[in-house]
Amino acid sequence: MSPNSLNLNTLNEADAAAFAQHLNGIYEHSPWVGERAAALRPFASLHALKHALVSAVRQASRDEQLALIRAHPELAGKAMVAKSLTAESTHEQSTAGLTHCSPEEFAHLQQLNADYNARFGWPFILAVRGPRGVGLSRQEIISTFERRLHGSAAFEFAEVRRNIHRIAEIRLNDKFGHTPLQGQQVWDWAEALAQHSEVEGALTVTYLTEPHRACAKQLADWMRDDCGFDRVDIDAVGNVVGVYDGQTADAPRLLTGSHYDTVRNGGKYDGRLGILVPMAVVRALKASGTRLPYALEVVGFSEEEGQRYKATFLGSSALTGQFDARWLDQQDAQGIPLREAMRRAGLCVDDIPQLRRDASRYLGFVEVHIEQGPVLNALDLPLGVVTSINGSVRFMCEAIGQACHAGTTPMGQRQDAAAAVAELILALEKRAAQVRDLVGTVGMLEVPQGSINVVPGRCRFSLDIRATTDAARDACVADMREHITRISEARGVHIQLEETMRASAAPSHPTWQAHWEAAVAALGLPVHRMPSGAGHDAMTLHTVMPQAMLFVRGLNAGISHNPLESITADDADLAVQAFHHLLATVATTAAQGT
């Protein structure tokens, strides 16, 4: 922090008018945001101040929020041309290169501005300094503009507010002389790791392909050379394992990590964030010469997504002794058995049983993960504490009715398979909505050999039901079976289900969940507890040791398994700080012998 930077003491001690003046320019032409946040003092951290400002906007009326949105200038708009932007906006648009648009780019932006304003009634707003704070390219800005132009009004009203808060965050960082260095390191690592892909322009890293092995080598090199782990190894299933020793040779270990494989055309942070955050933590511990009363073992799990082979959680299952030798005979789309793929990668399948960890040597397992959903984003919260990983069950299903002529068969005499499934989908939607954190999805729906003038005689579909407890999940399954019986009888359609997957819920261990909660609170942020609807490596480790997870907000409404998946360097920095705090808490607990 530079000597001329603003500091919290100054803000906390200032009167309301001076407080608002110190924050002038943070929210464009809207001093009322700072004035209302002043009532929430004192602020123990910069993060607490940011949250107070966000809260002031969230609690404002829609008209006040709309006025705040309309106070912002268009990108490369008339105010920029007339050089009437605020100093902050001038700096931001210049950093993104908008002051150097080609005539074609400028004309295109002008048309986009006009189209957007005509559609929504407010200017398009984007934090053009981007997730790292150094500026988006003009092409990135134009692509985002084009994509969001087709969104709904409700989504855009929320999205422009989120971008306003990101703009304010970067401006506050400048005013306080704050740089999220550890978060930037995580962000840079993620960008560099994403250079390895099976498909150019679409991040795809599946098990034991050349890009997958390149990722493993890159992670191992960073752990060894950049972070200072004491031992780094790539094990018999391709896990990258780094150990940072504790104060004594026989110290227990804390296990952490996540997966580095991806779905096809996926994002840069799913799984990988949970490897890179603890890497940044070890890097800082090594730099400061700090040793904990326990060792820290960070694992980049080689496989979680089940993209190349049907088996999932190959990496974490090896650590729990649940690796099924029958998986070795599975073949990928090219007919290559898993056993052969491992041999080609230089892995020894005979060594897999030796990877099983002795749970008695471990304190537990913690995992940091991007949320992969819209909840934190909608709440304007950077971090969330996971209460449970949902239990799930999946079915592949088929409804069999009678195909017949669409014109000659009266409505009351049809055995329409698709209509039966449609009724079932609506019943599932209604049933799932009745129980908090219960979700039901029909993600696959097909009328085989369907025709526009034929009543569907068959309809294939999937059924996915998830809940925070196995009991809630199974109760929904039982109710859906009753619906199936009723619908089948009423419509003369036979519906058959084949269960293809069942995973038990994994509640967070109360002590470890409390550690994450204390870490979030220590940052000056409210603690938001939430379930995880997606599966994680923590589910596998849950079978042998206590586990708990921390979620990090995703950008773009929290979208995941998608190229738009993203985080900010600031949120990544908060995750690193929370991890540091958790380690300190565990160290204190260990020292007290509890």
Coordinates of C-alpha atoms in Angstrom, one line a residue:
M1 CA 0.0 0.0 0.0
S2 CA 1.4 3.4 -1.0
P3 CA 1.8 6.1 1.6
N4 CA -0.9 8.3 -0.1
S5 CA -3.5 5.5 -0.2
L6 CA -6.7 5.6 1.6
N7 CA -7.0 3.4 4.7
L8 CA -9.7 2.0 6.9
N9 CA -8.8 4.0 9.9
T10 CA -9.4 7.2 8.0
L11 CA -12.8 5.9 6.8
N12 CA -13.9 4.6 10.1
E13 CA -13.1 7.8 11.9
A14 CA -14.5 10.2 9.3
D15 CA -17.9 11.9 9.6
A16 CA -20.6 10.8 7.1
A17 CA -19.8 13.7 4.7
A18 CA -16.1 13.1 4.7
F19 CA -16.7 9.3 4.4
A20 CA -18.7 9.8 1.2
Q21 CA -16.2 12.3 -0.1
H22 CA -13.3 9.8 0.4
L23 CA -15.3 7.3 -1.7
N24 CA -16.2 9.8 -4.4
G25 CA -16.1 8.2 -7.8
I26 CA -16.3 4.6 -6.7
Y27 CA -19.9 4.4 -7.8
E28 CA -20.4 6.6 -10.9
H29 CA -22.1 9.9 -10.0
S30 CA -23.9 8.2 -7.1
P31 CA -22.6 9.5 -3.7
W32 CA -25.6 8.0 -1.9
V33 CA -24.1 4.6 -2.1
G34 CA -21.2 5.7 0.1
E35 CA -23.5 7.7 2.4
R36 CA -25.6 4.7 3.2
A37 CA -22.6 2.4 3.6
A38 CA -21.2 4.8 6.2
A39 CA -23.9 3.6 8.7
L40 CA -22.4 0.1 8.7
R41 CA -19.1 1.2 10.1
P42 CA -16.6 0.3 11.5
F43 CA -15.1 -1.9 8.8
A44 CA -12.5 -4.5 9.9
S45 CA -11.3 -5.1 6.4
L46 CA -11.4 -3.8 2.8
H47 CA -13.6 -6.8 2.0
A48 CA -16.1 -5.7 4.7
L49 CA -16.2 -2.2 3.1
K50 CA -16.8 -3.7 -0.3
H51 CA -19.7 -5.8 1.0
A52 CA -21.2 -2.8 2.8
L53 CA -21.3 -0.8 -0.5
V54 CA -22.8 -3.8 -2.3
S55 CA -25.4 -4.1 0.5
A56 CA -26.3 -0.4 0.2
V57 CA -27.1 -1.0 -3.5
R58 CA -29.0 -4.2 -2.9
Q59 CA -31.2 -2.5 -0.3
A60 CA -32.0 0.5 -2.6
S61 CA -35.2 0.7 -4.5
R62 CA -35.4 -0.4 -8.1
D63 CA -35.7 3.3 -9.2
E64 CA -32.5 4.1 -7.3
Q65 CA -30.7 1.1 -8.8
L66 CA -31.9 2.1 -12.3
A67 CA -30.6 5.7 -11.7
L68 CA -27.2 4.2 -10.7
I69 CA -27.1 2.1 -13.9
R70 CA -28.0 5.1 -16.1
A71 CA -25.3 7.2 -14.4
H72 CA -22.7 5.1 -16.2
P73 CA -21.5 6.1 -19.7
E74 CA -21.7 3.9 -22.8
L75 CA -18.6 2.1 -23.9
A76 CA -16.8 4.1 -26.6
G77 CA -19.8 6.3 -26.6
K78 CA -20.5 10.1 -27.0
A79 CA -19.0 10.9 -23.6
M80 CA -15.7 9.3 -24.5
V81 CA -15.6 11.1 -27.8
A82 CA -16.4 14.4 -26.1
K83 CA -13.8 13.6 -23.4
S84 CA -16.4 14.2 -20.7
L85 CA -16.0 10.9 -18.8
T86 CA -15.0 10.8 -15.2
A87 CA -11.3 10.3 -14.5
E88 CA -12.1 6.7 -13.4
S89 CA -14.1 5.9 -16.6
T90 CA -11.5 7.5 -18.8
H91 CA -8.8 5.3 -17.2
E92 CA -10.9 2.1 -17.6
Q93 CA -11.9 2.6 -21.2
S94 CA -8.4 3.6 -22.1
T95 CA -6.9 0.5 -20.3
A96 CA -9.2 -1.6 -22.5
G97 CA -8.1 0.1 -25.6
L98 CA -11.5 1.6 -26.4
T99 CA -9.8 5.0 -27.1
H100 CA -8.0 3.3 -30.0
C101 CA -10.8 1.5 -31.8
S102 CA -10.6 1.1 -35.5
P103 CA -13.4 3.0 -37.5
E104 CA -15.1 -0.4 -38.0
E105 CA -14.9 -1.3 -34.3
F106 CA -16.1 2.1 -33.3
A107 CA -19.1 1.9 -35.7
H108 CA -20.0 -1.6 -34.4
L109 CA -19.8 -0.5 -30.8
Q110 CA -22.0 2.5 -31.6
Q111 CA -24.6 0.2 -33.2
L112 CA -24.4 -2.2 -30.2
N113 CA -24.9 0.7 -27.8
A114 CA -28.0 1.8 -29.7
D115 CA -29.5 -1.7 -30.0
Y116 CA -28.9 -2.5 -26.3
N117 CA -30.4 0.8 -25.0
A118 CA -33.4 0.4 -27.3
R119 CA -33.9 -3.2 -26.0
F120 CA -33.4 -2.6 -22.3
G121 CA -33.6 1.1 -21.6
W122 CA -30.2 1.5 -19.9
P123 CA -26.6 1.5 -21.1
F124 CA -24.6 -1.6 -21.5
I125 CA -22.1 -1.9 -18.6
L126 CA -19.1 -4.1 -18.4
A127 CA -16.1 -4.1 -16.0
V128 CA -13.7 -3.6 -18.9
R129 CA -10.6 -4.0 -16.7
G130 CA -11.7 -7.6 -16.5
P131 CA -11.3 -10.4 -14.0
R132 CA -7.6 -9.8 -13.4
G133 CA -7.9 -6.0 -13.4
V134 CA -5.6 -5.4 -16.3
G135 CA -8.1 -4.8 -19.1
L136 CA -10.1 -6.9 -21.6
S137 CA -9.3 -6.8 -25.2
R138 CA -11.6 -5.0 -27.6
Q139 CA -12.7 -8.3 -29.1
E140 CA -13.5 -9.7 -25.7
I141 CA -15.6 -6.6 -25.0
I142 CA -17.4 -6.8 -28.4
S143 CA -18.1 -10.5 -28.0
T144 CA -19.6 -10.0 -24.5
F145 CA -21.6 -7.1 -25.8
E146 CA -23.0 -9.2 -28.6
R147 CA -23.8 -12.1 -26.3
R148 CA -25.6 -10.1 -23.6
L149 CA -27.6 -8.2 -26.1
H150 CA -29.8 -11.3 -26.5
G151 CA -30.4 -11.8 -22.7
S152 CA -33.6 -11.2 -20.8
A153 CA -34.3 -7.8 -19.2
A154 CA -34.3 -9.4 -15.7
F155 CA -30.9 -11.0 -16.2
E156 CA -29.4 -7.9 -17.7
F157 CA -30.7 -5.7 -14.8
A158 CA -28.8 -8.0 -12.4
E159 CA -25.8 -8.4 -14.6
V160 CA -25.2 -4.7 -15.0
R161 CA -25.4 -4.3 -11.2
R162 CA -22.8 -7.1 -10.8
N163 CA -20.5 -5.3 -13.3
I164 CA -21.0 -2.0 -11.5
H165 CA -19.8 -3.7 -8.2
R166 CA -16.8 -5.2 -10.0
I167 CA -15.9 -1.7 -11.4
A168 CA -16.3 -0.3 -7.8
E169 CA -14.1 -3.1 -6.5
I170 CA -11.3 -2.3 -8.9
R171 CA -11.6 1.4 -8.1
L172 CA -11.4 0.7 -4.4
N173 CA -8.3 -1.4 -4.9
D174 CA -6.7 1.5 -6.7
K175 CA -7.8 3.9 -3.9
F176 CA -6.5 1.7 -1.2
G177 CA -3.3 0.7 -3.1
H178 CA -4.4 -2.9 -2.8
T179 CA -3.3 -5.6 -5.3
P180 CA -4.6 -9.2 -4.8
L181 CA -1.2 -10.7 -5.6
Q182 CA -2.0 -14.3 -4.5
G183 CA -5.3 -14.3 -6.4
Q184 CA -3.5 -13.0 -9.5
Q185 CA -1.0 -15.8 -9.1
V186 CA -3.9 -18.3 -9.1
W187 CA -5.5 -16.6 -12.0
D188 CA -2.3 -16.7 -14.0
W189 CA -1.6 -20.3 -13.3
A190 CA -5.2 -21.2 -14.5
E191 CA -4.6 -19.2 -17.7
A192 CA -1.3 -21.0 -18.3
L193 CA -2.7 -24.4 -17.6
A194 CA -5.5 -23.8 -20.1
Q195 CA -3.0 -23.6 -22.9
H196 CA -3.0 -27.4 -22.9
S197 CA -6.1 -28.7 -24.7
E198 CA -7.1 -31.5 -27.1
V199 CA -9.1 -29.0 -29.2
E200 CA -7.8 -25.6 -30.2
G201 CA -10.1 -22.9 -28.9
A202 CA -12.2 -25.2 -26.8
L203 CA -10.6 -26.3 -23.5
T204 CA -10.8 -30.1 -23.5
V205 CA -8.5 -32.2 -21.3
T206 CA -9.6 -35.9 -20.9
Y207 CA -7.8 -38.6 -19.0
L208 CA -4.2 -39.5 -20.1
T209 CA -4.3 -37.7 -23.4
E210 CA -1.2 -35.7 -24.3
P211 CA -2.7 -32.4 -23.0
H212 CA -3.7 -34.2 -19.8
R213 CA -0.2 -35.4 -19.3
A214 CA 1.2 -32.0 -20.1
C215 CA -1.0 -30.5 -17.4
A216 CA 0.3 -33.0 -14.9
K217 CA 3.9 -32.1 -15.7
Q218 CA 3.1 -28.4 -15.5
L219 CA 1.5 -28.8 -12.1
A220 CA 4.3 -30.9 -10.8
D221 CA 6.9 -28.4 -12.1
W222 CA 5.1 -25.5 -10.4
M223 CA 4.7 -27.4 -7.1
R224 CA 8.4 -28.2 -7.1
D225 CA 10.0 -25.1 -8.6
D226 CA 7.6 -22.2 -7.9
C227 CA 6.0 -23.3 -4.6
G228 CA 8.6 -25.2 -2.7
F229 CA 6.8 -28.5 -1.9
D230 CA 9.2 -30.9 -0.3
R231 CA 8.1 -33.9 -2.4
V232 CA 6.3 -34.0 -5.7
D233 CA 5.2 -37.1 -7.6
I234 CA 2.9 -38.3 -10.3
D235 CA 1.4 -41.5 -9.0
A236 CA 0.1 -44.7 -10.7
V237 CA -3.2 -43.2 -11.8
G238 CA -1.8 -39.9 -12.9
N239 CA -2.5 -37.9 -9.7
V240 CA -0.1 -35.0 -9.1
V241 CA 0.8 -35.2 -5.4
G242 CA 2.7 -32.5 -3.6
V243 CA 3.7 -32.7 0.1
Y244 CA 4.7 -29.8 2.3
D245 CA 6.2 -31.3 5.4
G246 CA 5.1 -30.4 8.9
Q247 CA 7.3 -29.5 11.9
T248 CA 8.1 -33.1 12.6
A249 CA 8.6 -36.2 10.4
D250 CA 5.7 -38.1 12.0
A251 CA 3.2 -35.1 11.9
P252 CA -0.3 -36.0 10.7
R253 CA -1.4 -34.6 7.3
L254 CA -4.2 -32.5 6.0
L255 CA -5.3 -33.5 2.6
T256 CA -6.6 -31.1 -0.1
G257 CA -6.9 -30.8 -3.8
S258 CA -9.3 -31.3 -6.7
H259 CA -9.2 -32.5 -10.3
Y260 CA -7.4 -31.1 -13.3
D261 CA -9.2 -33.0 -16.1
T262 CA -12.1 -31.1 -17.8
V263 CA -15.3 -31.7 -19.7
R264 CA -15.2 -31.1 -23.4
N265 CA -15.2 -27.4 -24.2
G266 CA -15.2 -26.7 -20.5
G267 CA -13.9 -23.9 -18.2
K268 CA -10.6 -23.1 -16.7
Y269 CA -11.5 -23.2 -13.0
D270 CA -13.7 -26.3 -12.4
G271 CA -11.5 -28.5 -10.3
R272 CA -8.3 -26.7 -11.0
L273 CA -9.1 -23.9 -8.6
G274 CA -8.9 -26.4 -5.8
I275 CA -5.4 -27.3 -6.7
L276 CA -4.0 -23.8 -7.4
V277 CA -5.4 -22.2 -4.3
P278 CA -3.5 -24.5 -1.9
M279 CA -0.4 -24.2 -4.1
A280 CA -0.5 -20.5 -3.6
V281 CA -0.8 -21.1 0.2
V282 CA 2.2 -23.4 0.2
R283 CA 4.2 -20.9 -1.9
A284 CA 3.5 -18.3 0.8
L285 CA 4.4 -20.7 3.7
K286 CA 7.6 -21.6 2.0
A287 CA 8.5 -18.0 1.4
S288 CA 8.0 -17.1 5.0
G289 CA 9.8 -20.1 6.3
T290 CA 6.6 -21.3 8.1
R291 CA 6.0 -24.9 9.1
L292 CA 2.8 -26.2 10.5
P293 CA 2.3 -28.9 13.2
Y294 CA 0.9 -31.0 10.4
A295 CA 1.9 -31.7 6.8
L296 CA -0.1 -30.4 3.9
E297 CA -0.7 -32.8 1.0
V298 CA -2.1 -31.3 -2.2
V299 CA -3.4 -33.6 -4.8
G300 CA -4.3 -32.7 -8.4
F301 CA -6.7 -35.6 -9.1
S302 CA -6.2 -37.0 -12.6
E303 CA -9.8 -37.8 -13.4
E304 CA -13.2 -36.8 -12.0
E305 CA -15.4 -36.0 -15.1
G306 CA -15.8 -39.4 -16.7
Q307 CA -15.3 -38.0 -20.2
R308 CA -13.0 -40.5 -21.9
Y309 CA -14.0 -43.5 -19.9
K310 CA -17.3 -44.2 -18.2
A311 CA -15.7 -44.6 -14.7
T312 CA -15.5 -41.4 -12.7
F313 CA -13.4 -40.2 -9.7
L314 CA -10.6 -42.5 -10.9
G315 CA -8.0 -40.2 -9.1
S316 CA -9.6 -39.9 -5.7
S317 CA -10.9 -43.5 -5.7
A318 CA -7.3 -44.8 -5.8
L319 CA -6.6 -42.9 -2.5
T320 CA -9.6 -44.4 -0.7
G321 CA -9.0 -48.0 -2.0
Q322 CA -12.1 -47.9 -4.1
F323 CA -10.5 -48.2 -7.5
D324 CA -12.3 -51.0 -9.3
A325 CA -10.0 -53.2 -11.3
R326 CA -12.9 -53.9 -13.7
W327 CA -12.5 -50.3 -14.9
L328 CA -9.2 -51.2 -16.6
D329 CA -11.2 -53.1 -19.3
Q330 CA -13.3 -50.1 -20.2
Q331 CA -12.7 -48.8 -23.7
D332 CA -12.7 -45.2 -25.0
A333 CA -14.4 -44.1 -28.2
Q334 CA -11.3 -45.2 -30.2
G335 CA -11.4 -48.7 -28.6
I336 CA -8.4 -48.1 -26.4
P337 CA -8.8 -50.0 -23.1
L338 CA -8.1 -48.0 -19.9
R339 CA -5.3 -50.5 -19.0
E340 CA -3.6 -49.7 -22.4
A341 CA -3.9 -46.0 -22.0
M342 CA -2.3 -46.2 -18.6
R343 CA 0.6 -48.3 -20.0
R344 CA 1.2 -45.8 -22.8
A345 CA 1.3 -43.0 -20.2
G346 CA 4.0 -44.9 -18.3
L347 CA 1.8 -45.7 -15.4
C348 CA 1.9 -49.1 -13.6
V349 CA -1.5 -50.5 -12.8
D350 CA 0.0 -53.0 -10.4
D351 CA 1.0 -50.1 -8.1
I352 CA -2.6 -48.7 -7.8
P353 CA -3.5 -50.7 -4.6
Q354 CA -0.4 -49.1 -2.9
L355 CA -2.0 -45.6 -3.4
R356 CA -4.6 -46.2 -0.7
R357 CA -4.1 -43.7 2.2
D358 CA -4.1 -44.7 5.8
A359 CA -7.0 -42.4 7.0
S360 CA -5.7 -42.6 10.6
R361 CA -2.7 -40.5 9.5
Y362 CA -5.0 -37.7 8.1
L363 CA -6.8 -34.9 9.9
G364 CA -9.3 -34.6 7.1
F365 CA -9.9 -33.4 3.6
V366 CA -10.8 -29.9 2.5
E367 CA -11.6 -28.7 -1.0
V368 CA -11.9 -25.3 -2.6
H369 CA -14.1 -25.3 -5.7
I370 CA -15.8 -22.8 -8.0
E371 CA -19.5 -22.9 -7.2
Q372 CA -20.7 -23.9 -10.7
G373 CA -24.0 -22.2 -10.1
P374 CA -25.7 -18.8 -9.8
V375 CA -26.4 -18.6 -6.1
L376 CA -23.3 -16.7 -4.8
N377 CA -23.3 -14.5 -7.9
A378 CA -27.0 -13.6 -7.3
L379 CA -26.2 -12.8 -3.7
D380 CA -23.1 -10.7 -4.5
L381 CA -21.1 -12.9 -2.2
P382 CA -17.6 -14.1 -3.1
L383 CA -17.5 -17.2 -0.9
G384 CA -19.9 -19.8 0.4
V385 CA -19.5 -22.7 2.8
V386 CA -20.8 -26.1 1.7
T387 CA -23.1 -27.9 4.1
S388 CA -23.5 -31.1 2.1
I389 CA -22.7 -32.6 -1.3
N390 CA -26.0 -33.8 -2.6
G391 CA -26.9 -37.4 -3.0
S392 CA -28.0 -38.3 -6.5
V393 CA -29.6 -41.0 -8.5
R394 CA -29.9 -41.2 -12.3
F395 CA -32.1 -43.3 -14.6
M396 CA -32.2 -43.9 -18.3
C397 CA -35.9 -44.3 -19.2
E398 CA -38.2 -45.1 -22.0
A399 CA -42.0 -44.6 -22.5
I400 CA -43.6 -47.0 -24.9
G401 CA -47.0 -46.1 -26.3
Q402 CA -48.5 -46.5 -29.8
A403 CA -47.4 -44.6 -32.9
C404 CA -50.4 -43.6 -35.1
H405 CA -51.5 -41.0 -37.6
A406 CA -51.6 -37.5 -36.1
G407 CA -54.5 -36.4 -38.3
T408 CA -56.9 -39.4 -37.9
T409 CA -56.4 -40.4 -34.3
P410 CA -58.8 -38.5 -31.9
M411 CA -57.1 -36.9 -28.9
G412 CA -58.9 -39.1 -26.4
Q413 CA -57.8 -42.3 -28.1
R414 CA -54.1 -41.8 -28.2
Q415 CA -51.2 -43.5 -26.4
D416 CA -48.8 -40.7 -26.8
A417 CA -45.4 -41.6 -25.3
A418 CA -44.1 -38.0 -25.5
A419 CA -47.2 -36.5 -23.8
A420 CA -46.8 -39.0 -21.0
V421 CA -43.2 -38.0 -20.5
A422 CA -44.2 -34.3 -20.7
E423 CA -46.7 -34.9 -17.9
L424 CA -44.1 -36.7 -15.8
I425 CA -41.6 -33.8 -16.3
L426 CA -44.1 -31.3 -15.0
A427 CA -44.9 -33.6 -12.0
L428 CA -41.1 -33.8 -11.3
E429 CA -40.8 -30.0 -11.5
K430 CA -43.7 -29.5 -9.1
R431 CA -42.5 -32.3 -6.6
A432 CA -38.9 -31.0 -6.5
A433 CA -40.0 -27.4 -5.9
Q434 CA -41.8 -28.5 -2.7
V435 CA -38.5 -29.5 -0.8
R436 CA -35.6 -27.1 -0.2
D437 CA -32.4 -28.1 -2.0
L438 CA -34.1 -31.0 -3.8
V439 CA -33.7 -30.8 -7.6
G440 CA -35.0 -33.0 -10.4
T441 CA -34.0 -32.8 -14.1
V442 CA -34.9 -34.4 -17.4
G443 CA -31.8 -33.5 -19.3
M444 CA -32.2 -35.9 -22.3
L445 CA -35.4 -36.2 -24.3
E446 CA -35.8 -37.9 -27.6
V447 CA -38.6 -39.3 -29.8
P448 CA -36.8 -41.9 -31.9
Q449 CA -37.6 -41.7 -35.6
G450 CA -40.2 -39.1 -34.8
S451 CA -42.2 -37.5 -37.6
I452 CA -44.2 -34.3 -37.7
N453 CA -47.4 -36.1 -38.6
V454 CA -47.1 -39.2 -36.3
V455 CA -48.2 -39.4 -32.6
P456 CA -45.0 -40.5 -30.8
G457 CA -45.0 -44.2 -30.0
R458 CA -41.7 -44.1 -28.0
C459 CA -39.9 -41.4 -26.0
R460 CA -36.5 -41.9 -24.4
F461 CA -35.5 -39.6 -21.5
S462 CA -33.2 -39.3 -18.6
L463 CA -34.1 -38.7 -14.9
D464 CA -31.7 -37.1 -12.4
I465 CA -32.8 -36.5 -8.8
R466 CA -30.5 -34.9 -6.2
A467 CA -30.9 -33.8 -2.6
T468 CA -28.9 -32.9 0.5
T469 CA -30.0 -36.2 2.1
D470 CA -30.5 -39.7 0.7
A471 CA -33.9 -39.8 2.5
A472 CA -35.1 -36.7 0.6
R473 CA -33.8 -38.0 -2.7
D474 CA -35.3 -41.5 -2.2
A475 CA -38.7 -40.0 -1.2
C476 CA -38.8 -38.1 -4.4
V477 CA -37.9 -41.2 -6.4
A478 CA -40.7 -43.1 -4.7
D479 CA -43.2 -40.3 -5.5
M480 CA -42.1 -40.3 -9.1
R481 CA -42.6 -44.0 -9.4
E482 CA -46.1 -43.5 -8.2
H483 CA -46.6 -40.7 -10.8
I484 CA -45.3 -43.1 -13.4
T485 CA -47.8 -45.8 -12.4
R486 CA -50.7 -43.3 -12.5
I487 CA -49.6 -41.7 -15.8
S488 CA -49.1 -45.1 -17.4
E489 CA -52.5 -46.4 -16.4
A490 CA -54.3 -43.2 -17.5
R491 CA -52.6 -42.9 -20.9
G492 CA -52.1 -46.6 -21.8
V493 CA -48.3 -46.1 -21.9
H494 CA -45.6 -48.3 -20.4
I495 CA -42.7 -46.4 -18.8
Q496 CA -39.6 -48.3 -17.8
L497 CA -36.6 -47.1 -15.7
E498 CA -33.0 -48.3 -15.6
E499 CA -31.0 -47.0 -12.7
T500 CA -27.5 -46.1 -14.0
M501 CA -25.9 -44.3 -11.0
R502 CA -26.5 -43.8 -7.3
A503 CA -24.3 -41.7 -5.0
S504 CA -24.8 -41.1 -1.3
A505 CA -25.0 -37.6 0.1
A506 CA -21.8 -36.3 1.7
P507 CA -22.6 -34.0 4.6
S508 CA -19.8 -31.7 5.6
H509 CA -18.1 -32.6 8.9
P510 CA -19.4 -30.1 11.5
T511 CA -15.9 -29.2 12.8
W512 CA -14.4 -28.7 9.4
Q513 CA -17.4 -26.8 8.1
A514 CA -17.0 -24.5 11.2
H515 CA -13.4 -24.0 10.3
W516 CA -14.4 -22.7 6.8
E517 CA -17.1 -20.5 8.4
A518 CA -14.6 -18.9 10.8
A519 CA -12.3 -18.3 7.9
V520 CA -15.0 -16.5 5.9
A521 CA -16.1 -14.4 8.9
A522 CA -12.5 -13.5 9.6
L523 CA -12.4 -11.8 6.2
G524 CA -15.2 -9.5 7.2
L525 CA -17.7 -11.3 5.0
P526 CA -21.1 -12.8 5.9
V527 CA -21.2 -16.6 6.1
H528 CA -23.5 -18.1 3.6
R529 CA -24.2 -21.8 3.9
M530 CA -25.2 -23.8 0.9
P531 CA -25.4 -27.4 -0.5
S532 CA -23.5 -28.5 -3.5
G533 CA -25.7 -29.9 -6.2
A534 CA -22.6 -31.1 -8.2
G535 CA -20.4 -34.1 -7.3
H536 CA -16.8 -33.5 -6.2
D537 CA -13.7 -35.5 -5.2
A538 CA -14.7 -34.7 -1.6
M539 CA -17.6 -37.2 -2.0
T540 CA -15.0 -40.0 -2.4
L541 CA -12.8 -38.8 0.4
H542 CA -15.9 -38.5 2.6
T543 CA -16.1 -42.3 2.8
V544 CA -12.8 -42.5 4.8
M545 CA -12.2 -39.1 6.5
P546 CA -14.0 -35.9 7.5
Q547 CA -14.4 -33.4 4.7
A548 CA -15.7 -29.9 4.1
M549 CA -15.7 -27.6 1.1
L550 CA -15.5 -23.9 0.3
F551 CA -17.2 -22.4 -2.8
V552 CA -15.9 -19.5 -4.8
R553 CA -18.3 -17.3 -6.8
G554 CA -18.2 -17.7 -10.6
L555 CA -18.7 -14.8 -13.0
N556 CA -21.3 -14.8 -15.8
A557 CA -24.1 -15.9 -13.5
G558 CA -21.9 -18.7 -12.2
I559 CA -21.9 -20.7 -15.4
S560 CA -19.6 -23.8 -15.4
H561 CA -18.6 -26.6 -17.8
N562 CA -18.6 -23.8 -20.3
P563 CA -15.9 -21.5 -21.8
L564 CA -17.6 -18.6 -20.0
E565 CA -16.7 -20.0 -16.6
S566 CA -14.5 -17.4 -14.9
I567 CA -13.6 -15.9 -11.5
T568 CA -11.9 -12.7 -10.5
A569 CA -8.4 -12.4 -9.1
D570 CA -10.0 -10.7 -6.1
D571 CA -12.2 -13.7 -5.3
A572 CA -9.4 -16.1 -5.8
D573 CA -7.3 -14.0 -3.4
L574 CA -10.1 -14.3 -0.8
A575 CA -10.1 -18.1 -1.2
V576 CA -6.3 -18.1 -0.6
Q577 CA -6.7 -15.9 2.5
A578 CA -9.6 -18.2 3.8
F579 CA -7.4 -21.2 3.3
H580 CA -4.5 -19.5 5.3
H581 CA -7.0 -18.8 8.1
L582 CA -8.3 -22.4 8.1
L583 CA -4.7 -23.7 8.4
A584 CA -4.0 -21.4 11.3
T585 CA -7.1 -22.5 13.1
V586 CA -6.2 -26.2 12.6
A587 CA -2.6 -25.5 13.8
T588 CA -4.0 -23.9 17.0
T589 CA -6.3 -26.8 17.5
A590 CA -3.5 -29.3 17.0
A591 CA -1.3 -27.4 19.4
Q592 CA -4.0 -27.6 22.0
G593 CA -4.3 -31.3 21.5
T594 CA -8.0 -31.2 20.6

